[in-house]
Coordinates of C-alpha atoms and ligand atoms in Angstrom, one line a residue:
M1 CA 82.7 91.9 108.5
R2 CA 83.9 88.6 106.7
A3 CA 86.6 87.7 109.1
V4 CA 89.0 85.2 107.6
T5 CA 90.3 82.4 110.0
R6 CA 93.5 80.8 108.5
D7 CA 94.8 77.7 110.1
A8 CA 98.5 78.4 110.9
R9 CA 99.6 74.8 111.5
A10 CA 97.9 73.7 108.3
I11 CA 99.3 76.2 106.1
W12 CA 102.7 75.5 107.3
L13 CA 102.5 71.7 107.1
T14 CA 100.9 71.9 103.8
D15 CA 103.6 74.1 102.4
K16 CA 106.4 72.2 103.7
I17 CA 104.9 68.9 102.7
S18 CA 104.5 70.1 99.0
R19 CA 108.0 70.9 98.9
A20 CA 108.8 67.3 99.9
G21 CA 106.6 66.3 97.1
F22 CA 103.4 65.1 98.9
S23 CA 100.0 66.3 97.9
D24 CA 98.4 66.6 101.3
I25 CA 98.8 66.1 105.0
D26 CA 96.9 62.6 105.0
S27 CA 99.3 61.1 102.6
F28 CA 102.4 62.4 104.3
S29 CA 100.9 61.3 107.7
Q30 CA 100.3 57.7 106.3
R31 CA 103.9 57.6 104.8
F32 CA 105.8 58.1 108.1
E33 CA 103.0 56.9 110.3
L34 CA 102.7 60.1 112.0
K35 CA 100.0 61.0 114.5
P36 CA 98.6 64.6 114.6
F37 CA 100.5 65.2 117.8
R38 CA 103.6 64.6 115.8
L39 CA 102.7 67.1 113.2
T40 CA 102.0 69.6 115.7
Q41 CA 105.4 68.9 117.4
L42 CA 107.1 69.5 114.0
Y43 CA 105.1 72.8 113.6
R44 CA 106.0 74.0 117.2
A45 CA 109.6 73.0 116.8
A46 CA 109.9 75.1 113.7
T47 CA 107.8 78.3 114.4
K48 CA 107.7 78.6 118.2
E49 CA 110.8 76.9 119.6
L50 CA 112.9 77.9 116.5
A51 CA 114.9 74.7 116.3
A52 CA 117.8 74.6 113.9
S53 CA 116.5 71.7 112.0
V54 CA 114.2 68.6 111.9
D55 CA 117.3 66.5 113.4
A56 CA 117.6 69.1 116.3
V57 CA 114.0 68.1 117.5
T58 CA 115.3 65.4 120.0
T59 CA 111.9 64.5 121.2
L60 CA 111.2 62.9 117.9
P61 CA 112.4 59.3 117.2
K62 CA 115.7 59.3 115.6
E63 CA 114.7 57.1 112.7
L64 CA 111.8 59.4 112.0
R65 CA 114.2 62.6 111.7
A66 CA 116.3 60.7 109.5
S67 CA 113.5 59.5 107.1
L68 CA 111.9 63.1 107.1
A69 CA 115.1 64.6 106.2
E70 CA 115.9 62.0 103.3
A71 CA 112.3 62.7 102.2
G72 CA 113.3 66.3 101.7
F73 CA 111.1 67.6 104.7
G74 CA 113.0 70.6 106.3
F75 CA 112.4 73.7 108.5
D76 CA 113.8 76.2 106.2
A77 CA 112.5 77.2 102.5
V78 CA 115.3 80.0 102.2
E79 CA 119.0 79.5 102.4
P80 CA 121.0 82.5 103.5
V81 CA 123.8 83.1 100.8
A82 CA 125.1 86.4 102.1
V83 CA 124.7 88.2 105.2
Q84 CA 126.2 91.7 105.5
H85 CA 126.3 94.0 108.6
S86 CA 126.1 97.8 108.8
N87 CA 129.3 99.6 110.6
D88 CA 127.1 100.4 113.5
R89 CA 126.0 96.6 113.8
Q90 CA 122.4 97.8 113.8
T91 CA 121.3 96.6 110.5
T92 CA 121.8 93.2 109.1
K93 CA 121.0 92.4 105.6
G94 CA 120.3 88.8 104.3
L95 CA 120.3 87.5 100.8
F96 CA 118.4 84.4 100.6
R97 CA 118.2 81.7 97.8
L98 CA 115.2 79.7 97.0
R99 CA 115.1 76.2 95.8
D100 CA 114.8 77.4 92.1
G101 CA 117.8 79.7 92.4
S102 CA 115.7 83.0 92.8
E103 CA 117.0 85.2 95.4
V104 CA 115.3 87.6 97.8
E105 CA 116.4 89.8 100.7
A106 CA 115.3 90.7 104.2
V107 CA 116.8 93.1 106.6
L108 CA 117.1 93.2 110.3
M109 CA 117.0 96.4 112.0
E110 CA 117.9 96.6 115.7
H111 CA 116.8 99.9 117.0
H112 CA 118.2 101.3 120.2
G113 CA 115.7 100.2 123.0
D114 CA 113.6 97.1 122.5
R115 CA 112.5 97.4 118.9
T116 CA 113.8 94.6 116.6
T117 CA 112.2 95.0 113.1
V118 CA 112.6 92.5 110.3
C119 CA 111.6 93.7 106.7
I120 CA 110.6 90.7 104.5
S121 CA 110.1 89.9 100.8
S122 CA 106.9 88.7 99.4
Q123 CA 108.0 88.1 95.9
A124 CA 111.2 87.4 93.8
G125 CA 111.4 90.8 92.0
C126 CA 108.3 93.0 91.4
A127 CA 106.0 93.6 88.5
F128 CA 105.0 97.3 89.2
A129 CA 108.2 99.0 88.1
C130 CA 108.4 102.0 90.2
A131 CA 111.0 104.3 88.6
F132 CA 113.2 104.9 91.8
C133 CA 113.0 101.2 93.2
S134 CA 115.8 98.9 92.4
T135 CA 113.6 95.7 92.6
G136 CA 111.0 97.4 90.4
Q137 CA 113.8 98.1 87.8
A138 CA 114.6 94.5 87.7
G139 CA 111.2 93.1 86.8
Y140 CA 109.2 90.2 88.1
T141 CA 110.2 86.5 88.9
R142 CA 107.7 84.7 90.9
N143 CA 105.6 84.6 94.0
L144 CA 107.0 83.5 97.3
T145 CA 105.1 80.7 99.1
A146 CA 103.7 81.3 102.6
T147 CA 106.8 79.6 104.2
E148 CA 109.3 80.9 102.0
I149 CA 108.1 84.5 103.4
F150 CA 107.7 83.2 106.9
D151 CA 111.1 81.7 107.1
Q152 CA 112.8 84.7 106.4
A153 CA 111.4 85.9 109.7
R154 CA 112.4 82.5 111.3
Y155 CA 116.0 83.0 110.1
F156 CA 116.4 86.3 111.9
A157 CA 114.4 85.3 114.9
R158 CA 116.8 82.5 115.5
D159 CA 119.7 85.0 114.8
V160 CA 118.7 87.4 117.6
A161 CA 117.7 84.5 119.9
V162 CA 121.4 83.8 120.4
R163 CA 121.6 87.2 122.0
G164 CA 118.5 86.9 124.1
K165 CA 116.4 89.0 121.9
R166 CA 113.2 88.6 120.0
I167 CA 111.6 90.1 116.8
T168 CA 108.9 92.8 117.8
N169 CA 107.9 93.9 114.4
I170 CA 107.7 92.6 110.8
V171 CA 107.2 94.9 107.8
F172 CA 106.4 93.5 104.3
M173 CA 108.6 96.3 102.9
G174 CA 111.3 94.1 101.1
M175 CA 110.9 92.8 97.5
G176 CA 107.8 92.6 96.0
E177 CA 104.1 93.8 96.1
P178 CA 102.5 91.9 99.0
F179 CA 98.9 92.5 97.6
H180 CA 100.1 90.9 94.3
N181 CA 100.5 87.6 96.2
Y182 CA 97.8 88.2 98.5
D183 CA 96.8 84.8 99.8
A184 CA 100.5 83.6 100.6
V185 CA 101.0 87.0 102.5
M186 CA 97.9 86.5 104.4
D187 CA 99.0 82.8 105.2
A188 CA 102.4 84.1 106.1
V189 CA 100.8 86.7 108.5
A190 CA 98.7 83.9 110.1
L191 CA 102.1 81.9 110.6
L192 CA 103.7 85.1 112.1
N193 CA 100.7 85.5 114.3
D194 CA 99.8 82.3 115.6
G195 CA 99.8 82.1 119.4
Q196 CA 100.6 78.5 119.3
G197 CA 103.7 79.2 116.9
F198 CA 105.6 82.5 116.2
G199 CA 103.2 84.5 118.2
L200 CA 103.7 88.0 117.1
G201 CA 101.0 90.3 117.6
S202 CA 99.0 91.4 114.5
R203 CA 99.5 95.2 115.5
H204 CA 103.2 94.5 115.1
I205 CA 103.0 93.6 111.5
T206 CA 102.6 96.2 108.6
I207 CA 102.0 95.5 105.1
S208 CA 102.9 98.0 102.5
T209 CA 101.3 98.2 99.0
V210 CA 101.9 100.3 95.9
G211 CA 97.8 100.9 96.1
L212 CA 96.1 98.0 94.7
V213 CA 92.7 99.3 95.2
D214 CA 90.7 96.1 95.0
K215 CA 93.1 94.4 97.5
I216 CA 92.8 97.2 100.0
D217 CA 89.0 96.7 100.0
R218 CA 89.6 92.9 100.3
F219 CA 92.1 93.6 103.2
A220 CA 89.5 95.8 105.0
D221 CA 87.2 92.7 105.1
E222 CA 89.8 90.4 106.6
G223 CA 88.9 91.4 110.1
V224 CA 92.8 91.5 111.2
Q225 CA 94.7 94.0 113.3
V226 CA 97.6 94.2 110.8
N227 CA 98.7 97.9 109.9
L228 CA 98.3 99.0 106.4
A229 CA 100.9 101.5 104.6
I230 CA 100.4 102.8 101.4
S231 CA 103.4 104.0 99.1
L232 CA 101.9 107.2 97.8
H233 CA 105.2 109.2 96.9
A234 CA 103.3 111.9 95.0
P235 CA 100.3 114.0 95.8
N236 CA 98.8 114.1 92.2
D237 CA 98.2 111.9 89.2
T238 CA 100.6 113.7 86.8
L239 CA 103.6 113.1 89.0
R240 CA 102.5 109.9 90.5
S241 CA 102.0 108.0 87.1
Q242 CA 105.6 109.3 86.2
I243 CA 107.2 107.5 88.9
M244 CA 104.8 104.8 89.7
P245 CA 103.1 103.2 86.5
V246 CA 100.5 101.5 88.9
N247 CA 98.8 104.9 89.2
R248 CA 97.5 104.7 85.6
K249 CA 95.3 101.7 86.7
F250 CA 94.6 103.0 90.2
P251 CA 94.8 106.9 90.2
V252 CA 95.0 109.1 93.4
S253 CA 91.3 109.7 93.9
E254 CA 90.6 106.1 93.8
L255 CA 93.3 105.0 96.1
M256 CA 92.3 107.8 98.6
A257 CA 88.7 106.7 98.3
A258 CA 89.8 103.1 99.1
C259 CA 91.8 104.4 102.2
A260 CA 88.9 106.2 103.5
R261 CA 86.7 103.0 103.0
Y262 CA 89.2 101.0 104.9
V263 CA 89.4 103.5 107.8
A264 CA 85.6 103.6 107.9
K265 CA 85.3 99.9 108.1
T266 CA 88.3 99.1 110.4
N267 CA 88.6 102.3 112.4
R268 CA 92.4 101.9 111.8
K269 CA 94.9 104.3 110.9
V270 CA 96.6 104.2 107.4
F271 CA 100.3 105.2 106.9
F272 CA 101.3 106.9 104.0
E273 CA 105.0 106.5 102.8
Y274 CA 106.5 109.2 100.8
V275 CA 110.0 108.7 99.5
M276 CA 111.8 112.1 99.3
L277 CA 113.3 112.6 95.7
R278 CA 115.3 115.6 95.1
D279 CA 113.4 118.1 92.8
V280 CA 110.7 115.6 91.9
N281 CA 108.2 115.4 94.7
D282 CA 109.7 117.6 97.5
S283 CA 108.4 121.1 96.5
D284 CA 106.2 123.4 98.8
T285 CA 103.5 122.7 96.4
C286 CA 103.8 119.0 96.7
A287 CA 103.9 119.3 100.5
H288 CA 100.5 121.6 100.6
E289 CA 99.0 119.3 98.1
L290 CA 99.9 116.0 100.1
A291 CA 98.4 118.0 103.4
R292 CA 95.2 118.4 101.4
L293 CA 94.9 114.8 100.7
M294 CA 95.5 113.9 104.2
A295 CA 93.3 116.4 105.9
G296 CA 90.5 115.1 108.2
H297 CA 91.1 111.4 108.1
L298 CA 93.1 109.0 110.4
Y299 CA 96.1 109.2 108.5
H300 CA 99.9 109.4 109.1
V301 CA 102.6 110.4 106.8
N302 CA 106.1 108.9 106.9
L303 CA 108.7 110.6 105.0
I304 CA 111.3 108.2 103.7
P305 CA 115.0 109.7 102.8
Y306 CA 115.9 108.0 99.6
N307 CA 118.6 105.5 99.2
S308 CA 120.0 106.0 96.0
T309 CA 120.5 103.1 93.8
P310 CA 122.9 102.7 90.8
D311 CA 120.0 101.7 88.3
A312 CA 117.8 104.8 89.1
P313 CA 118.4 108.2 88.0
F314 CA 117.1 109.8 91.3
A315 CA 118.8 111.8 93.9
G316 CA 117.5 111.9 97.5
T317 CA 116.2 115.3 99.0
P318 CA 118.8 116.6 101.4
D319 CA 117.9 116.2 104.9
P320 CA 117.3 120.0 105.7
R321 CA 114.8 120.1 102.9
I322 CA 112.9 117.1 104.3
W323 CA 112.6 118.9 107.7
E324 CA 111.0 121.7 105.8
F325 CA 108.7 119.5 103.9
A326 CA 107.7 117.9 107.2
A327 CA 107.2 121.3 108.8
I328 CA 104.5 122.1 106.3
L329 CA 102.8 119.1 106.9
D330 CA 102.9 119.6 110.7
K331 CA 101.7 123.1 110.5
A332 CA 98.6 121.8 108.4
G333 CA 97.8 119.3 111.3
V334 CA 98.9 116.2 109.6
P335 CA 100.7 113.7 111.9
T336 CA 104.2 113.2 110.1
T337 CA 107.4 111.3 110.9
V338 CA 110.7 111.4 108.8
R339 CA 112.0 107.7 108.8
Q340 CA 115.1 106.9 110.6
N341 CA 117.7 105.9 108.1
M342 CA 119.5 102.5 108.8
G343 CA 121.9 100.5 106.8
R344 CA 122.9 103.0 104.1
D345 CA 126.5 101.6 104.2
I346 CA 125.2 98.1 103.2
A347 CA 122.8 99.2 100.5
A348 CA 119.9 98.1 102.6
A349 CA 117.1 99.6 100.5
C350 CA 114.8 97.2 98.7
G351 CA 116.4 95.1 96.0
Q352 CA 119.9 96.8 96.3
L353 CA 122.0 93.6 97.4
R354 CA 120.3 91.4 95.0
A355 CA 121.0 94.0 92.2
E356 CA 124.6 93.6 93.1
T357 CA 124.6 89.7 92.8
Q358 CA 121.9 89.0 90.0
P359 CA 121.1 90.1 86.5
K360 CA 118.1 92.0 85.9
A361 CA 115.0 89.5 85.5
H362 CA 114.1 90.9 82.1
A363 CA 117.7 90.8 80.8
S364 CA 117.9 87.0 81.6
R365 CA 114.8 86.4 79.8
Ligands
SAH401 N1 105.6 96.8 97.0 C1 105.5 97.3 98.3 C2 106.3 97.0 99.4 C3 107.9 97.2 99.0 S1 108.7 98.4 98.8 C4 105.2 98.9 98.3 O1 105.4 99.4 97.2 O2 104.8 99.6 99.2 C5 108.8 99.2 100.5 C6 109.0 100.8 100.4 O3 110.2 101.1 100.1 C7 107.9 101.4 99.4 O4 107.3 102.4 100.0 C8 109.0 101.7 98.3 O5 108.4 102.9 97.5 C9 110.2 102.3 99.2 N2 111.5 102.2 98.5 C10 111.8 101.3 97.1 N3 112.9 101.9 96.9 C11 113.5 102.8 97.7 C12 114.6 103.3 97.9 N4 115.6 103.3 97.0 N5 115.0 104.1 99.1 C13 114.0 104.4 99.8 N6 112.6 103.7 99.8 C14 112.5 102.9 98.7

């Protein structure tokens, strides 16, 4: 296995330093006469201690803090521009602006009990155009850097810390296709996972993909314990190509073969997401077909109630029908769960808040 080790401290410093206009850590260190321990201090203050800003790190000399700030070196690559809470206060949605004006979303879900999950974005927009997805309808703007991804988690980690809580799970289910921005996403995973920094166990991180077969194979070789979720949404090529154009490049049989290779190599379970679209993919026939795809493998199906969006002509399957569909899978021996719906009143599905505030990317070109 070709395990990749990524140096989280170097990833963080390189990204923050380049934002401040420096090409590498050495030239930055020379400019501010920084010893390596100072760089470590900055990294830990931002990622582990979750300090508000460079200026809040009082263990650094005051003049140094001032000159770093002046040079444009800061802890946050994303700026919250709108924060909404669901009526039950369990879901908080943040819209974040990046330096070039692009906007991405992240959602905090505080489940009953001890689970606190953040759903983060890996790209501004998305190139894959899934027919039911608000982000997909808006088109692709650009990749996020590793710290633009990580800082969404940092924002909510600071937010919950005030209430004595910590983030227990991160899912890459916000805007964008994580495997279309592979290296920055894996760098962000290293930042989230670093025991000297943010310190979130890799088993608590999930990457969700539209099913890029070549990247699934690459991911299987990473030697990380991060969970893999596949957005399947349809059990055959005819239907899947209709709602997910990516299927024309990577059809169901190739996708399933890649998942089988992944399990064989890693011995880790694969999660399949299946968004329930009324009269589209919720028939008994679809359930039986899906059950056949899942049979005999280390697979788990997560049925997702659809959050309707104004720009996509789909309706969600009614709850009783979702449970009937689940029962067919269950009877066939497929481990199945139905996703708890959160934040519907604040349009917390992928791309929805941004859709309200920004024009479609292709419309603005
Ligand atoms: N590009 C990745 C991750 C982002 S989308 C992927 O496709 O997996 C995260 C999940 O939300 C995907 O399963 C996606 O299909 C689903 N999704 C998109 N729009 C949705 C909506 N309106 N309601 C429910 N789920 C949605």
